[in-house]
mmCIF file of C-alpha atoms in Angstrom:
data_model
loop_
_atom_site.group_PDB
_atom_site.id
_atom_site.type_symbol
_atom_site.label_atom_id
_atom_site.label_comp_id
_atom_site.label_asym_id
_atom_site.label_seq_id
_atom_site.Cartn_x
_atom_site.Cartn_y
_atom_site.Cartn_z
ATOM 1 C CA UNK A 1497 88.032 130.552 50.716
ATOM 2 C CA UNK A 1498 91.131 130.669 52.683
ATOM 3 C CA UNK A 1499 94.071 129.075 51.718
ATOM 4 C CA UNK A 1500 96.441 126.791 53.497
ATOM 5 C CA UNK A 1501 100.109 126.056 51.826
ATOM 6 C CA UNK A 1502 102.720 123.284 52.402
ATOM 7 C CA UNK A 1503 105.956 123.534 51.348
ATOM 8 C CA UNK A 1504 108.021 121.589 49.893
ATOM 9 C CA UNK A 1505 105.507 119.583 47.437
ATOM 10 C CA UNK A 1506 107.831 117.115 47.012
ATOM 11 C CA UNK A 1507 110.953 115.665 49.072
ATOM 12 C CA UNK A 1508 113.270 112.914 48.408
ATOM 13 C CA UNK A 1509 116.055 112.228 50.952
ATOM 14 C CA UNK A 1510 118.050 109.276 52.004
ATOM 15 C CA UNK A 1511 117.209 107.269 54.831
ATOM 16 C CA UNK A 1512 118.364 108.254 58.029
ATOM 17 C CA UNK A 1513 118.067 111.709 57.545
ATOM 18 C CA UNK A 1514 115.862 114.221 58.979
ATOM 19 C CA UNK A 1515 112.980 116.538 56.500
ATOM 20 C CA UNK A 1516 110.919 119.261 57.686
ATOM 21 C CA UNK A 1517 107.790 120.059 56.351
ATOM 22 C CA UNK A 1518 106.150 123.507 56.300
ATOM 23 C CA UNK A 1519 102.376 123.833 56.755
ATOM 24 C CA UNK A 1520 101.133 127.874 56.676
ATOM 25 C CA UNK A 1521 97.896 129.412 56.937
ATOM 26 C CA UNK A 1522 97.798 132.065 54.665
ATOM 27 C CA UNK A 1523 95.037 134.666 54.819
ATOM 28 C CA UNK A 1524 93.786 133.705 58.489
ATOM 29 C CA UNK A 1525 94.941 132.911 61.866
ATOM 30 C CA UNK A 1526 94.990 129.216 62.954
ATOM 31 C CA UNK A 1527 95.606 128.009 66.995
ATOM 32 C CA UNK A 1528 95.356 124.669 65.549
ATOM 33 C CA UNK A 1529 96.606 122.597 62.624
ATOM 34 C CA UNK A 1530 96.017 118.644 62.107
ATOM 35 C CA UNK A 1531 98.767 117.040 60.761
ATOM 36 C CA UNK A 1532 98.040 113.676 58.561
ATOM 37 C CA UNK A 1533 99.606 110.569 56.392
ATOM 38 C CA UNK A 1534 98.125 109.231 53.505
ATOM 39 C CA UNK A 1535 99.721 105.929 52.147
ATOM 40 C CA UNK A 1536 98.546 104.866 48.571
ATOM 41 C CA UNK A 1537 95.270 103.721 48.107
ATOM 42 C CA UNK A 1538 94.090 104.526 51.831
ATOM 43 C CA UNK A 1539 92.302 107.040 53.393
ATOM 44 C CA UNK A 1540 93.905 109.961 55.393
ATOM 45 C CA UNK A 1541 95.179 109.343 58.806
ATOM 46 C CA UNK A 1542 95.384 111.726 61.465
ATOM 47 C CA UNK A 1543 98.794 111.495 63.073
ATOM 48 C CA UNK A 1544 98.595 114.867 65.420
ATOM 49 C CA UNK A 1545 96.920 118.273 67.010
ATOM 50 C CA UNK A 1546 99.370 121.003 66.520
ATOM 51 C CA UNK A 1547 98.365 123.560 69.620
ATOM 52 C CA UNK A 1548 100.097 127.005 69.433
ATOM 53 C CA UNK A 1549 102.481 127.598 71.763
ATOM 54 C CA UNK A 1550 101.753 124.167 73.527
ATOM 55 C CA UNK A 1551 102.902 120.604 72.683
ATOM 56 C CA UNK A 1552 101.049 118.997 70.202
ATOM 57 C CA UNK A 1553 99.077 115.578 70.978
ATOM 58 C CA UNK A 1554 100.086 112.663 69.601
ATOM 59 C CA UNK A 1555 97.360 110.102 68.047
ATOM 60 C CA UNK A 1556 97.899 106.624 69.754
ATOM 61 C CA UNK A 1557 100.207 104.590 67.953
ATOM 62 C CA UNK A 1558 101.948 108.547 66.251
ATOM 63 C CA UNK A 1559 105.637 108.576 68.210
ATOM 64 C CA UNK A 1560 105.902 112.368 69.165
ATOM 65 C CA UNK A 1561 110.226 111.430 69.014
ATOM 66 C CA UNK A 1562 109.966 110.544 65.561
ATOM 67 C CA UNK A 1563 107.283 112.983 64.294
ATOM 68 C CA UNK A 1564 108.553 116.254 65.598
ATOM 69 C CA UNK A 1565 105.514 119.330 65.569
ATOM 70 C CA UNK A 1566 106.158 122.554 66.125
ATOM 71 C CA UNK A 1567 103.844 125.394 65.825
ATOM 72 C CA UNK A 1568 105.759 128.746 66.598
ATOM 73 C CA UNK A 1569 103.277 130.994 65.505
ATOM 74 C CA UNK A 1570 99.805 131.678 64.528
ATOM 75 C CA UNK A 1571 100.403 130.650 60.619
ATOM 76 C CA UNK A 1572 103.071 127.908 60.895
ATOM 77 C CA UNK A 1573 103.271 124.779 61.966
ATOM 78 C CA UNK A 1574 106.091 122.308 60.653
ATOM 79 C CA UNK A 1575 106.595 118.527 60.999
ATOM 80 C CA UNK A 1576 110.131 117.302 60.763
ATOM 81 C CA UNK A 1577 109.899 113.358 60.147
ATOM 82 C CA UNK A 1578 113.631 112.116 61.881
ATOM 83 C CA UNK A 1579 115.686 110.037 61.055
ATOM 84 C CA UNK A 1580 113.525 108.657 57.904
ATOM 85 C CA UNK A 1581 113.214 105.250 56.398
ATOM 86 C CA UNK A 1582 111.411 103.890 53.819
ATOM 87 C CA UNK A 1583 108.178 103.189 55.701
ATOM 88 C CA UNK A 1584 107.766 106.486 56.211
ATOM 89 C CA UNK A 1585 107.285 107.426 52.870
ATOM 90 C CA UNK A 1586 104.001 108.770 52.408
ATOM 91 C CA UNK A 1587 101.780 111.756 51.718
ATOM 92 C CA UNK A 1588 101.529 114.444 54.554
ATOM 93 C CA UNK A 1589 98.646 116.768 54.957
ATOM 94 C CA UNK A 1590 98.411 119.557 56.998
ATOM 95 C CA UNK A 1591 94.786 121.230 57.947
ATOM 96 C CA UNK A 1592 93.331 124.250 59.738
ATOM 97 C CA UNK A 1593 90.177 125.438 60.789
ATOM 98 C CA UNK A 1594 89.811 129.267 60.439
ATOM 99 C CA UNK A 1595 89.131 131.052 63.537
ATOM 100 C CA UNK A 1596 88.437 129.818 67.083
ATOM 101 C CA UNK A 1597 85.271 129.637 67.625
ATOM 102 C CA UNK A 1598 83.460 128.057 64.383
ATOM 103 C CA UNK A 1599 84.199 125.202 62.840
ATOM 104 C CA UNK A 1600 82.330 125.057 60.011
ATOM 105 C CA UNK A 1601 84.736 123.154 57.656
ATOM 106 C CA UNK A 1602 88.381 122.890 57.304
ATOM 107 C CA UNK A 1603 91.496 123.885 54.924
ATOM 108 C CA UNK A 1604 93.884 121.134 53.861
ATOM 109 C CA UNK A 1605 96.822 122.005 52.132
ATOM 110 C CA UNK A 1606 98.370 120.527 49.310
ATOM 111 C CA UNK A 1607 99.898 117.745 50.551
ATOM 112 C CA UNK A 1608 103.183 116.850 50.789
ATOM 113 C CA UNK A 1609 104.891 113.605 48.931
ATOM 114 C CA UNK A 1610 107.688 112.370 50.935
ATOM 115 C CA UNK A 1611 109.535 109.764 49.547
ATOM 116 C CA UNK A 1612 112.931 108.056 51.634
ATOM 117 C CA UNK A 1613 115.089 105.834 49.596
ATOM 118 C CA UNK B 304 87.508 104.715 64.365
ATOM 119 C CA UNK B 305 85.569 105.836 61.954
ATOM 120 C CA UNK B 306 81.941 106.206 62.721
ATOM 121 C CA UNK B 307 80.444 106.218 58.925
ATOM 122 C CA UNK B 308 80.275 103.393 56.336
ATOM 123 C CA UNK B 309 80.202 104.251 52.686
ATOM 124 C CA UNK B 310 80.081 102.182 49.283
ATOM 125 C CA UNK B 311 83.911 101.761 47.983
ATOM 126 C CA UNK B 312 83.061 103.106 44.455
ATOM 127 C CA UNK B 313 80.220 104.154 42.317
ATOM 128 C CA UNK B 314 79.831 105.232 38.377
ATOM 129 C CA UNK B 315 77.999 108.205 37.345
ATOM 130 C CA UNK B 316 77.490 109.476 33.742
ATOM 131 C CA UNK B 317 78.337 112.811 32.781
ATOM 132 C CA UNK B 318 75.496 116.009 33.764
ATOM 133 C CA UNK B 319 73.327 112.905 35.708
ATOM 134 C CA UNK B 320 72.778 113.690 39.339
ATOM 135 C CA UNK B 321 75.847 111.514 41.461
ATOM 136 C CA UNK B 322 74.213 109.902 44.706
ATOM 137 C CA UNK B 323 76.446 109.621 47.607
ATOM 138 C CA UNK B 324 75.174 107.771 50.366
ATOM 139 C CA UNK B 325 76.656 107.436 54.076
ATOM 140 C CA UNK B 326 75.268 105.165 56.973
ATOM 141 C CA UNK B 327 76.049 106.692 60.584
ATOM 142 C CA UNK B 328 73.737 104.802 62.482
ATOM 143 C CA UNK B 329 75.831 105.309 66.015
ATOM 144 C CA UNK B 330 75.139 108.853 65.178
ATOM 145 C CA UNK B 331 74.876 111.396 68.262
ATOM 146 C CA UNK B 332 72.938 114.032 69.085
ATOM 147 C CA UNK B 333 75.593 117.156 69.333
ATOM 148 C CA UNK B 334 77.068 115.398 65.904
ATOM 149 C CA UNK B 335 77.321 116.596 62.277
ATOM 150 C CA UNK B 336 77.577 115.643 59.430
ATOM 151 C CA UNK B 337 80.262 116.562 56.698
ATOM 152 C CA UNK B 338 81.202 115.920 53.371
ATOM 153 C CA UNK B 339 84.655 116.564 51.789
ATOM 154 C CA UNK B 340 86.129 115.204 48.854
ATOM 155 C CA UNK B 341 89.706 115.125 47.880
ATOM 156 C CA UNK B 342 90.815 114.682 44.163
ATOM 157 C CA UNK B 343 93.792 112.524 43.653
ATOM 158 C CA UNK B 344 97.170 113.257 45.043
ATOM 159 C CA UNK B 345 95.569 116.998 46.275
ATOM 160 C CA UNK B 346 94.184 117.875 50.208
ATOM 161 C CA UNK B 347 90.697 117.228 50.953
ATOM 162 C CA UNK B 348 88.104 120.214 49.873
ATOM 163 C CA UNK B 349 85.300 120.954 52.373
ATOM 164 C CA UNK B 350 81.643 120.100 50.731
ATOM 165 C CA UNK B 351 79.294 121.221 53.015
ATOM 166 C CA UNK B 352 77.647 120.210 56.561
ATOM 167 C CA UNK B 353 74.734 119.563 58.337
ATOM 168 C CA UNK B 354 72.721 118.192 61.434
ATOM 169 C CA UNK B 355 69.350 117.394 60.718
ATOM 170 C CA UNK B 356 67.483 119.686 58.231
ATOM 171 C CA UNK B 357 68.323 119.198 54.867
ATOM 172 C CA UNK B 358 71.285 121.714 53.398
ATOM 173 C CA UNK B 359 72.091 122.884 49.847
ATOM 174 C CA UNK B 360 75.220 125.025 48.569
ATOM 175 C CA UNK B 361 76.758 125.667 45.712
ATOM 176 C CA UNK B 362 78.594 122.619 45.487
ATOM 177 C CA UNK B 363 75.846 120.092 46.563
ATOM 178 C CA UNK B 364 72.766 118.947 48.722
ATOM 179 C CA UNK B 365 72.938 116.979 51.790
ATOM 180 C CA UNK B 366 69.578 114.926 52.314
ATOM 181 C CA UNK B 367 69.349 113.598 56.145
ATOM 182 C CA UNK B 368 67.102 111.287 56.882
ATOM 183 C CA UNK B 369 64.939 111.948 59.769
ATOM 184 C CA UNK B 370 66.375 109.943 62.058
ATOM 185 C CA UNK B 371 69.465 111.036 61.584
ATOM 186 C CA UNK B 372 70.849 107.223 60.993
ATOM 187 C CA UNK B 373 72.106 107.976 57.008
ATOM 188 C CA UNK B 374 72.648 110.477 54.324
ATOM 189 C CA UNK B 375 73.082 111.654 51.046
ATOM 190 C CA UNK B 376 75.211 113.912 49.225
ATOM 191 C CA UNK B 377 73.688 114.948 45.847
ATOM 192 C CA UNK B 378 75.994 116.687 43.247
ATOM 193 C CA UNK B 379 73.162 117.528 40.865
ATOM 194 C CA UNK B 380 75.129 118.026 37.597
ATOM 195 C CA UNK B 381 77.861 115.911 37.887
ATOM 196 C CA UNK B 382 81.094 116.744 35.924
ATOM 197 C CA UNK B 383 84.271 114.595 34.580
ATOM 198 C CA UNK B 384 86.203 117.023 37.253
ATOM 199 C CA UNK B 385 84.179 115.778 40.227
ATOM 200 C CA UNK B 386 85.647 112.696 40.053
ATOM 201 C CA UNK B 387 87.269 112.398 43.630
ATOM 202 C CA UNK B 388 87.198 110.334 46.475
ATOM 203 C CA UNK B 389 84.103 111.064 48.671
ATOM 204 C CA UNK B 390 84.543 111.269 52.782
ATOM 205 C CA UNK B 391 81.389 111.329 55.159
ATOM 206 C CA UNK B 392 82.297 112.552 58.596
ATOM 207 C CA UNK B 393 80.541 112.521 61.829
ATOM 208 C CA UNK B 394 81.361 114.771 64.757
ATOM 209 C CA UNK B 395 80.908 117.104 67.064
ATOM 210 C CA UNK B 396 80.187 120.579 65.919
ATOM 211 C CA UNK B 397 82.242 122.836 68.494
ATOM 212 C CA UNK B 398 84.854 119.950 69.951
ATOM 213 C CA UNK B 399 88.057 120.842 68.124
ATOM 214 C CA UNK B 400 88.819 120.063 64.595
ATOM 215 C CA UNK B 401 89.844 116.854 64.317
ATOM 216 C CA UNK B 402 88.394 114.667 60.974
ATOM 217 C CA UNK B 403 88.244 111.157 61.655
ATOM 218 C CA UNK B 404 88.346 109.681 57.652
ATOM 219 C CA UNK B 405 86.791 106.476 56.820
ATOM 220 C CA UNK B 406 87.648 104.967 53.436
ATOM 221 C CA UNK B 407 84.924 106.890 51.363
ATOM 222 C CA UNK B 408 83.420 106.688 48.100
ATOM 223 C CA UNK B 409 85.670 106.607 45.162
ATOM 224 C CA UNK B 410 83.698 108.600 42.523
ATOM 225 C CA UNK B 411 84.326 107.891 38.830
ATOM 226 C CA UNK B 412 82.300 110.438 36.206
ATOM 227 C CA UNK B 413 82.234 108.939 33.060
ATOM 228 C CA UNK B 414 81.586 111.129 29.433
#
């Protein structure tokens, strides 16, 4: 199946600074990517729609200042959390469905552990 | 909001069939059905899909009932690495991508 990537696995940073976080479609071409958090113990939450080469929409309650999505290309997308804290520690997701047309199932990546001391 | 409601946790021994059920009763007519399942601290992994015949792959079965108001996802030889949380997802087949996850069914196979 095709494979989605996220990079880094793991972050650590101090709070009040900024982290990026890489989400690629490898071996297919994706005009959308999800974006979600995943706190301990809960399900996944969807925080965004990355569009290619538009602005991404925001889920209600998301804010598009703090989560920053940007998806420069058919392949990437990347979510830069700013200005961190420790409530934002969490695990992000990122997801694609192949193609444009079908929508048969998704990829998820990895995941992404973020944790802000 | 989610539109599914699923039993927090269930036991199954090792090589017995695992029984997943899912209520949807606010189910719609344009909506699907689909199963994914994401092992701890990984992404979710697609299952399969369907909207009102039943569906097999080689993962699992997906039993509909005929009115369309439950499910169930059969994993007929269940195996100590299928233990995973369990997501049932309704929506529409062509309208975007977007997975609405409701808690699921934490799956524990036991030897």
């Amino acid at each position: 199946g095709a494979v989605v990537s996220q990079h880094p696995s793991r972050v650590i940073c101090k709070s009040g600074t900024s982290v990026k976080i890489e989400c690629r479609s490898l071996d297919f071409q994706a005009t959308t990517m999800f974006w979600y958090r995943q706190f301990p113990k809960q399900s996944l939450m969807l925080m965004a729609t990355s569009n290619e080469g538009s602005k991404a929409t925001y889920e209600q309650g998301v804010e598009k200042d703090k989560f920053l999505i940007n998806h420069a290309s058919l392949t990437l997308s990347t979510l830069t959390v700013t200005s961190a804290h420790p409530e934002d520690s969490s695990f992000y997701i990122c997801s694609a469905p192949p193609g444009t047309g079908s929508y048969n199932e998704q990829f998820f990546g990895p995941g992404t552990r973020l944790t802000v001391l | 909001d989610a539109k599914t409601t699923q039993p927090p946790s269930m036991d199954c021994a090792e090589g017995r069939a695992a029984n997943l059920p899912c209520n949807h009763s606010t189910i719609s007519g344009n909506e699907y059905v689909y199963w994914y399942r994401q092992i701890h601290s990984q992404g979710p992994q697609y299952i399969i899909h369907g909207l009102k015949n039943n569906e097999t792959n080689e993962m699992a079965s997906l039993i509909i009932t005929e009115d369309r108001k439950s499910s169930t996802l059969i994993l007929p030889h269940a195996t100590l690495r299928d233990t995973a949380v369990y997501y049932c997802i309704v929506r529409p087949y062509n309208q975007g991508g977007k997975l609405i996850f409701g808690q699921g069914t934490e799956l524990s196979v036991k030897p």
